[in-house]
Tab-separated table of C-alpha atoms in Angstrom:
chain	number	residue	atom	x	y	z
A	1	MET	CA	-33.166	-17.289	-7.772
A	2	ARG	CA	-32.356	-20.928	-8.150
A	3	ALA	CA	-31.680	-23.139	-5.222
A	4	ALA	CA	-27.940	-23.564	-6.169
A	5	ASP	CA	-27.529	-19.931	-6.622
A	6	ARG	CA	-28.756	-19.296	-3.132
A	7	ASP	CA	-26.004	-21.391	-1.559
A	8	PHE	CA	-23.358	-18.709	-1.521
A	9	ALA	CA	-25.856	-16.049	-0.400
A	10	TYR	CA	-27.033	-18.138	2.592
A	11	GLY	CA	-23.626	-19.355	3.480
A	12	ALA	CA	-21.837	-16.067	3.240
A	13	ALA	CA	-24.679	-14.323	5.396
A	14	ALA	CA	-24.386	-17.050	7.964
A	15	GLY	CA	-20.747	-16.754	8.054
A	16	LEU	CA	-20.839	-13.022	8.413
A	17	LEU	CA	-23.491	-13.324	11.230
A	18	GLY	CA	-21.300	-16.013	12.751
A	19	ASP	CA	-18.461	-13.488	12.971
A	20	LEU	CA	-20.687	-10.942	14.334
A	21	LEU	CA	-21.968	-13.209	17.211
A	22	LEU	CA	-18.641	-15.208	17.875
A	23	GLY	CA	-15.798	-13.174	16.531
A	24	ASP	CA	-12.462	-15.200	16.265
A	25	PRO	CA	-11.747	-18.153	18.422
A	26	ARG	CA	-8.976	-17.731	20.975
A	27	ARG	CA	-7.511	-21.075	20.111
A	28	GLY	CA	-7.487	-23.201	16.909
A	29	HIS	CA	-8.153	-20.484	14.473
A	30	PRO	CA	-7.798	-21.783	10.902
A	31	VAL	CA	-5.762	-18.813	9.827
A	32	ALA	CA	-3.301	-19.305	12.601
A	33	ALA	CA	-3.029	-22.881	11.518
A	34	PHE	CA	-2.271	-21.587	7.973
A	35	GLY	CA	0.226	-19.268	9.509
A	36	ARG	CA	2.110	-22.042	11.179
A	37	ALA	CA	2.102	-24.069	7.937
A	38	ALA	CA	3.423	-21.197	5.979
A	39	GLY	CA	6.162	-20.552	8.473
A	40	ALA	CA	7.277	-24.285	8.286
A	41	VAL	CA	7.404	-23.815	4.493
A	42	GLU	CA	9.321	-20.770	4.934
A	43	ARG	CA	12.040	-22.271	7.187
A	44	VAL	CA	12.622	-24.950	4.350
A	45	LEU	CA	12.568	-22.395	1.386
A	46	TRP	CA	13.964	-19.139	2.776
A	47	ARG	CA	16.662	-17.575	0.552
A	48	ASP	CA	17.434	-13.834	0.193
A	49	HIS	CA	15.982	-14.197	-3.389
A	50	ARG	CA	12.870	-13.263	-5.101
A	51	GLY	CA	12.595	-16.473	-6.960
A	52	TRP	CA	12.430	-18.601	-3.875
A	53	GLY	CA	10.066	-16.028	-2.231
A	54	ALA	CA	7.745	-16.439	-5.356
A	55	LEU	CA	7.921	-20.302	-4.783
A	56	HIS	CA	6.976	-19.819	-1.123
A	57	THR	CA	3.935	-17.766	-2.234
A	58	ALA	CA	2.898	-20.260	-4.844
A	59	VAL	CA	3.140	-23.260	-2.497
A	60	CYS	CA	1.180	-21.636	0.349
A	61	ALA	CA	-1.573	-19.609	-1.481
A	62	GLY	CA	-1.767	-22.517	-4.149
A	63	GLY	CA	-2.189	-24.958	-1.472
A	64	ALA	CA	-4.782	-23.014	0.329
A	65	VAL	CA	-6.910	-22.641	-2.930
A	66	ALA	CA	-6.469	-26.292	-3.543
A	67	VAL	CA	-7.716	-27.194	-0.171
A	68	GLY	CA	-10.676	-25.005	-0.657
A	69	ALA	CA	-11.525	-26.443	-4.071
A	70	ILE	CA	-11.227	-29.857	-2.899
A	71	ALA	CA	-13.683	-29.183	-0.031
A	72	ALA	CA	-16.136	-27.359	-2.386
A	73	TYR	CA	-16.046	-30.290	-5.003
A	74	ALA	CA	-16.706	-32.801	-2.010
A	75	GLY	CA	-19.782	-30.927	-0.829
A	76	ARG	CA	-21.270	-30.004	-4.148
A	77	ARG	CA	-23.914	-32.619	-4.158
A	78	SER	CA	-25.379	-31.562	-0.753
A	79	ARG	CA	-26.995	-28.188	-0.478
A	80	ALA	CA	-26.556	-28.323	3.419
A	81	ALA	CA	-22.916	-29.317	2.994
A	82	SER	CA	-22.225	-26.522	0.402
A	83	ILE	CA	-24.049	-23.807	2.548
A	84	GLY	CA	-22.203	-25.023	5.790
A	85	LEU	CA	-18.865	-24.996	4.165
A	86	THR	CA	-19.334	-21.492	2.627
A	87	ALA	CA	-20.534	-20.353	6.180
A	88	ALA	CA	-17.411	-21.834	7.901
A	89	ALA	CA	-15.056	-20.483	5.277
A	90	THR	CA	-16.605	-16.960	5.430
A	91	TRP	CA	-16.548	-17.018	9.430
A	92	ALA	CA	-12.961	-18.317	9.133
A	93	VAL	CA	-11.684	-15.567	6.862
A	94	VAL	CA	-13.528	-12.486	7.893
A	95	GLY	CA	-12.452	-10.606	11.041
A	96	GLY	CA	-14.751	-7.657	11.305
A	97	THR	CA	-15.913	-8.329	14.913
A	98	SER	CA	-12.502	-9.083	16.397
A	99	LEU	CA	-11.173	-5.849	14.592
A	100	GLY	CA	-14.000	-3.918	16.180
A	101	ARG	CA	-13.384	-5.393	19.666
A	102	GLU	CA	-9.853	-4.676	19.726
A	103	ALA	CA	-10.315	-1.083	18.433
A	104	ARG	CA	-12.924	-0.338	21.029
A	105	ALA	CA	-10.847	-1.830	23.834
A	106	ILE	CA	-8.048	0.514	23.113
A	107	GLY	CA	-10.633	3.227	22.644
A	108	GLY	CA	-12.037	2.377	26.221
A	109	ALA	CA	-8.454	2.551	27.845
A	110	LEU	CA	-7.899	5.959	26.204
A	111	ALA	CA	-11.186	7.139	27.371
A	112	ALA	CA	-10.308	6.078	30.780
A	113	GLY	CA	-6.961	7.913	30.556
A	114	ASP	CA	-4.982	4.830	30.656
A	115	VAL	CA	-2.623	5.348	27.870
A	116	ASP	CA	-0.195	2.389	29.026
A	117	VAL	CA	-2.821	-0.038	28.579
A	118	ALA	CA	-3.660	1.460	25.084
A	119	ARG	CA	-0.050	1.154	24.174
A	120	GLU	CA	0.118	-2.397	25.464
A	121	ARG	CA	-2.895	-3.403	23.247
A	122	LEU	CA	-1.987	-1.517	20.026
A	123	PRO	CA	0.297	-4.223	18.564
A	124	HIS	CA	-2.662	-6.563	18.540
A	125	LEU	CA	-4.156	-4.212	15.974
A	126	CYS	CA	-1.338	-2.723	14.020
A	127	GLY	CA	2.499	-2.749	13.624
A	128	ARG	CA	3.260	0.823	14.911
A	129	ASP	CA	5.636	1.527	17.680
A	130	PRO	CA	3.372	2.259	20.502
A	131	GLU	CA	5.937	3.897	22.893
A	132	ALA	CA	6.377	6.628	20.042
A	133	LEU	CA	2.502	7.598	20.238
A	134	ASP	CA	0.623	9.804	22.649
A	135	ALA	CA	-3.111	9.269	23.103
A	136	ASP	CA	-4.060	11.181	20.074
A	137	GLY	CA	-1.577	9.493	18.009
A	138	ILE	CA	-2.806	6.004	19.131
A	139	ALA	CA	-6.459	7.025	18.394
A	140	ARG	CA	-5.421	8.087	14.769
A	141	ALA	CA	-3.532	4.613	14.367
A	142	VAL	CA	-6.501	2.719	15.421
A	143	VAL	CA	-8.815	4.720	12.987
A	144	GLU	CA	-6.322	3.989	10.194
A	145	SER	CA	-6.133	0.284	11.095
A	146	VAL	CA	-9.885	-0.091	11.178
A	147	ALA	CA	-10.135	1.531	7.723
A	148	GLU	CA	-7.366	-0.737	6.123
A	149	ASN	CA	-8.596	-3.826	7.847
A	150	THR	CA	-12.198	-3.230	6.787
A	151	SER	CA	-10.874	-3.779	3.318
A	152	ASP	CA	-8.343	-6.465	4.091
A	153	ALA	CA	-10.376	-8.497	6.713
A	154	VAL	CA	-13.881	-8.100	5.424
A	155	VAL	CA	-14.692	-6.694	2.011
A	156	GLY	CA	-11.695	-8.272	0.114
A	157	ALA	CA	-12.548	-11.774	1.263
A	158	LEU	CA	-16.314	-11.284	0.342
A	159	VAL	CA	-15.388	-9.902	-3.164
A	160	TRP	CA	-13.317	-12.915	-3.845
A	161	GLY	CA	-15.799	-15.287	-2.402
A	162	ALA	CA	-18.154	-13.937	-4.886
A	163	VAL	CA	-15.916	-14.511	-7.750
A	164	GLY	CA	-14.317	-17.992	-6.563
A	165	GLY	CA	-16.666	-19.337	-3.939
A	166	VAL	CA	-14.953	-21.152	-1.121
A	167	PRO	CA	-11.422	-21.396	-2.963
A	168	GLY	CA	-11.708	-17.585	-3.549
A	169	LEU	CA	-12.471	-16.886	0.214
A	170	VAL	CA	-9.578	-19.076	1.566
A	171	GLY	CA	-7.241	-17.981	-1.316
A	172	PHE	CA	-7.640	-14.395	-0.526
A	173	ARG	CA	-7.071	-14.848	3.240
A	174	ALA	CA	-4.012	-16.914	2.445
A	175	VAL	CA	-2.507	-14.089	0.308
A	176	ASN	CA	-3.358	-11.427	2.825
A	177	THR	CA	-1.711	-13.664	5.634
A	178	LEU	CA	1.294	-14.059	3.575
A	179	ASP	CA	1.854	-10.553	3.058
A	180	ALA	CA	1.593	-9.831	6.908
A	181	MET	CA	4.134	-12.478	7.465
A	182	VAL	CA	6.650	-11.720	4.768
A	183	GLY	CA	5.574	-8.933	2.775
A	184	HIS	CA	7.177	-6.006	4.738
A	185	ARG	CA	10.232	-4.166	3.789
A	186	SER	CA	12.750	-5.536	6.350
A	187	ALA	CA	16.318	-6.678	5.562
A	188	LYS	CA	15.086	-10.318	5.823
A	189	TYR	CA	11.937	-10.069	3.662
A	190	LEU	CA	12.748	-7.239	1.053
A	191	ARG	CA	13.406	-9.719	-1.728
A	192	TYR	CA	11.971	-13.010	-0.367
A	193	GLY	CA	8.461	-11.188	0.353
A	194	TRP	CA	8.363	-9.318	-2.819
A	195	ALA	CA	6.134	-11.790	-4.578
A	196	SER	CA	3.688	-11.977	-1.572
A	197	ALA	CA	3.600	-8.231	-1.269
A	198	ARG	CA	2.760	-7.823	-5.141
A	199	LEU	CA	0.236	-10.609	-4.939
A	200	ASP	CA	-1.487	-9.098	-2.141
A	201	ASP	CA	-1.672	-5.781	-3.989
A	202	VAL	CA	-3.347	-7.279	-6.814
A	203	ALA	CA	-5.768	-9.501	-4.781
A	204	GLY	CA	-6.625	-6.449	-2.625
A	205	TRP	CA	-7.227	-3.959	-5.419
A	206	PRO	CA	-11.160	-4.740	-5.971
A	207	GLY	CA	-11.843	-5.107	-2.407
A	208	ALA	CA	-10.109	-1.542	-1.593
A	209	ARG	CA	-12.212	0.121	-4.264
A	210	LEU	CA	-15.527	-1.338	-3.126
A	211	THR	CA	-14.549	-0.328	0.416
A	212	GLY	CA	-14.000	3.145	-0.810
A	213	LEU	CA	-17.289	3.272	-2.653
A	214	LEU	CA	-19.282	1.812	0.307
A	215	ALA	CA	-17.532	4.261	2.844
A	216	VAL	CA	-18.825	7.081	0.547
A	217	ALA	CA	-22.264	5.652	0.558
A	218	ALA	CA	-22.506	4.799	4.236
A	219	GLY	CA	-20.358	7.452	5.999
A	220	GLY	CA	-22.863	10.277	6.017
A	221	ALA	CA	-20.342	12.772	4.200
A	222	PRO	CA	-20.292	11.390	0.640
A	223	ARG	CA	-18.780	14.379	-1.085
A	224	GLN	CA	-16.135	14.882	1.409
A	225	ALA	CA	-15.271	11.102	1.355
A	226	LEU	CA	-15.187	10.991	-2.402
A	227	ARG	CA	-13.100	14.138	-2.608
A	228	ALA	CA	-10.434	12.805	-0.054
A	229	TRP	CA	-10.330	9.409	-2.161
A	230	ARG	CA	-9.768	11.030	-5.554
A	231	ARG	CA	-7.399	13.589	-4.197
A	232	ASP	CA	-5.378	11.867	-1.458
A	233	ALA	CA	-5.418	8.020	-1.878
A	234	ARG	CA	-2.926	7.966	-4.731
A	235	LEU	CA	-0.462	9.693	-2.487
A	236	HIS	CA	-0.327	6.702	0.020
A	237	PRO	CA	2.483	4.207	-0.380
A	238	SER	CA	-0.077	1.375	-0.507
A	239	PRO	CA	-2.402	1.416	-3.560
A	240	ASN	CA	-5.059	-0.138	-1.571
A	241	ALA	CA	-4.746	0.927	1.954
A	242	GLY	CA	-4.754	4.548	0.760
A	243	VAL	CA	-8.105	4.180	-0.839
A	244	ALA	CA	-9.781	2.709	2.281
A	245	GLU	CA	-8.022	5.247	4.653
A	246	ALA	CA	-8.836	8.280	2.522
A	247	SER	CA	-12.380	7.482	2.082
A	248	PHE	CA	-12.826	6.681	5.753
A	249	ALA	CA	-11.035	9.972	6.647
A	250	GLY	CA	-13.554	11.914	4.530
A	251	ALA	CA	-16.584	10.001	5.722
A	252	LEU	CA	-15.640	10.563	9.358
A	253	GLY	CA	-14.359	14.210	8.770
A	254	VAL	CA	-10.975	13.620	10.366
A	255	ARG	CA	-7.316	13.919	9.089
A	256	LEU	CA	-5.202	10.845	8.913
A	257	GLY	CA	-1.683	10.257	7.798
A	258	GLY	CA	1.371	12.098	8.892
A	259	THR	CA	4.379	10.975	10.923
A	260	LEU	CA	4.466	7.261	11.680
A	261	SER	CA	6.908	4.941	13.286
A	262	TYR	CA	7.397	1.248	12.508
A	263	GLY	CA	10.134	-0.888	13.949
A	264	GLY	CA	12.204	2.096	15.134
A	265	ARG	CA	11.860	3.545	11.410
A	266	VAL	CA	10.077	6.951	11.124
A	267	GLU	CA	8.089	7.500	8.011
A	268	GLU	CA	6.338	10.658	6.855
A	269	ARG	CA	2.986	9.732	5.284
A	270	PRO	CA	0.957	11.898	3.227
A	271	VAL	CA	-1.924	13.645	4.951
A	272	LEU	CA	-5.387	12.231	3.994
A	273	ASN	CA	-8.342	14.621	4.057
A	274	GLY	CA	-6.271	17.506	5.205
A	275	GLU	CA	-9.169	19.812	5.879
A	276	GLY	CA	-10.459	17.380	8.477
A	277	ARG	CA	-9.970	17.788	12.283
A	278	GLU	CA	-7.647	15.711	14.280
A	279	VAL	CA	-8.741	12.232	15.409
A	280	VAL	CA	-10.100	12.107	19.010
A	281	VAL	CA	-11.090	9.003	21.036
A	282	ASP	CA	-14.754	9.178	20.146
A	283	ASP	CA	-13.829	8.686	16.382
A	284	ILE	CA	-12.658	5.068	17.058
A	285	ASP	CA	-16.225	4.064	17.878
A	286	ARG	CA	-17.467	5.964	14.808
A	287	ALA	CA	-14.939	4.187	12.685
A	288	VAL	CA	-15.942	0.803	13.921
A	289	ARG	CA	-19.621	1.505	13.282
A	290	LEU	CA	-18.745	2.661	9.775
A	291	SER	CA	-16.802	-0.479	9.230
A	292	ARG	CA	-19.636	-2.684	10.223
A	293	ARG	CA	-21.976	-0.762	7.815
A	294	VAL	CA	-19.574	-1.190	5.049
A	295	GLY	CA	-19.073	-4.951	5.762
A	296	TRP	CA	-22.873	-5.724	5.536
A	297	LEU	CA	-23.140	-3.654	2.450
A	298	ALA	CA	-20.198	-5.609	0.949
A	299	LEU	CA	-22.263	-8.745	1.587
A	300	GLY	CA	-25.010	-7.534	-0.445
A	301	VAL	CA	-23.005	-6.420	-3.271
A	302	SER	CA	-20.842	-9.810	-3.301
A	303	VAL	CA	-24.043	-11.850	-3.241
A	304	GLY	CA	-25.376	-9.790	-6.161
A	305	THR	CA	-22.221	-10.188	-8.132
A	306	HIS	CA	-22.263	-13.978	-7.554
A	307	LEU	CA	-25.853	-14.306	-8.860
A	308	VAL	CA	-25.164	-12.230	-11.903
A	309	ARG	CA	-21.923	-14.189	-12.604
A	310	THR	CA	-23.555	-17.599	-12.109
A	311	ARG	CA	-26.649	-16.776	-14.314
A	312	ARG	CA	-24.389	-15.447	-17.122
A	313	LYS	CA	-22.374	-18.740	-17.069
A	314	LYS	CA	-25.621	-20.612	-17.413
A	315	LYS	CA	-26.373	-18.659	-20.424
A	316	GLY	CA	-22.907	-19.339	-22.003
A	317	TRP	CA	-21.673	-15.819	-21.134
A	318	THR	CA	-18.457	-14.775	-19.265
A	319	LEU	CA	-18.043	-12.094	-16.559
C-alpha cells in the first residue's frame, strides 16, 4: 500500500474513532452550520415548484461538494493535512455514536418505566408522533430508526468517501441533510423537496445495500436476515430504508413496520420479518450493538474499495 493510498484509510479510521470517543458536539456542528445555510438559501428560492427546488438542491449540495474539493486540493501536498482533513470530514459527517447514545437513553427511560421521558426524547431520533405510541411502539420506532440511520449516518457516508474522498463525504451528508429538511411529503415541500428526496434515494442506494449485506454478516442470523431483506424490503415505501430495516429485523429476530403516525397522519407500513417477535426494550441495545459492528465493517469495505479504485486508476483502468 503506497503512502498516498493510506491517507483515506488512516483518515477515515481516525474520524470514525473520533466519533466513537467524542460523538457530535453540542454546539457548532458543521452539519448544523450547513443546515442554517441551506435554510437561508430556501428562504430566497422557495416556490411551490419542482424547478426551484432542484435549483435549491443544486446550489446547496453542489456548494458543499465544491468546498470539500477546494479543501482537499489545498491539502494535497501534505500527508498530515490530507489525513487530518479526511479524519475531520469523517467525524463531521458520521453520527453513529450520537445515534446509539440517544437510542440507549430512550431505552433506559423505557426500562425504568418512564414512558413520558421516552416520548419527550423520541423526536431527537425520528419524526414519529410520540403521543401516539406506547412503550412497545416507542421501542419499535427506536429500532427502526437505528437501522435506517446506520445506513444514512454511517455506512452511506463511508461509501461515498471511498468513491470521492472528502468531497464525497461532505456531499453525501449535504444530500442527506437536504432530504431531512425539505424531502418530506408535506404540503409545503411536496414539489419543492422532490429533487432533494430523489437525489437522496440515488445517493443512499449503495450504502443501504452494503448495510443490508453487513447486517446479514454481523447479525448472528444470516439466513433470517437475508430472507427478510429479499422478501420484505421492496414492500417498504423507501427503496433504501426498507433494505436496512428488513435486514436488521431479520438479524435481530424481531418484527418491524405496521401502523405509524407522522405529523398527525397515520400510515400502514408493511410488516418486515413477519415471523419475528414483537420488539422489546432490550432489543434497542441489541440494535445499537449491531449498528456499531456494521459501521466498523463498512469502514473496512470502504477502505478496501478505495484502495482498489486508486490502484486501477494508476494502471489506467476505471472502476
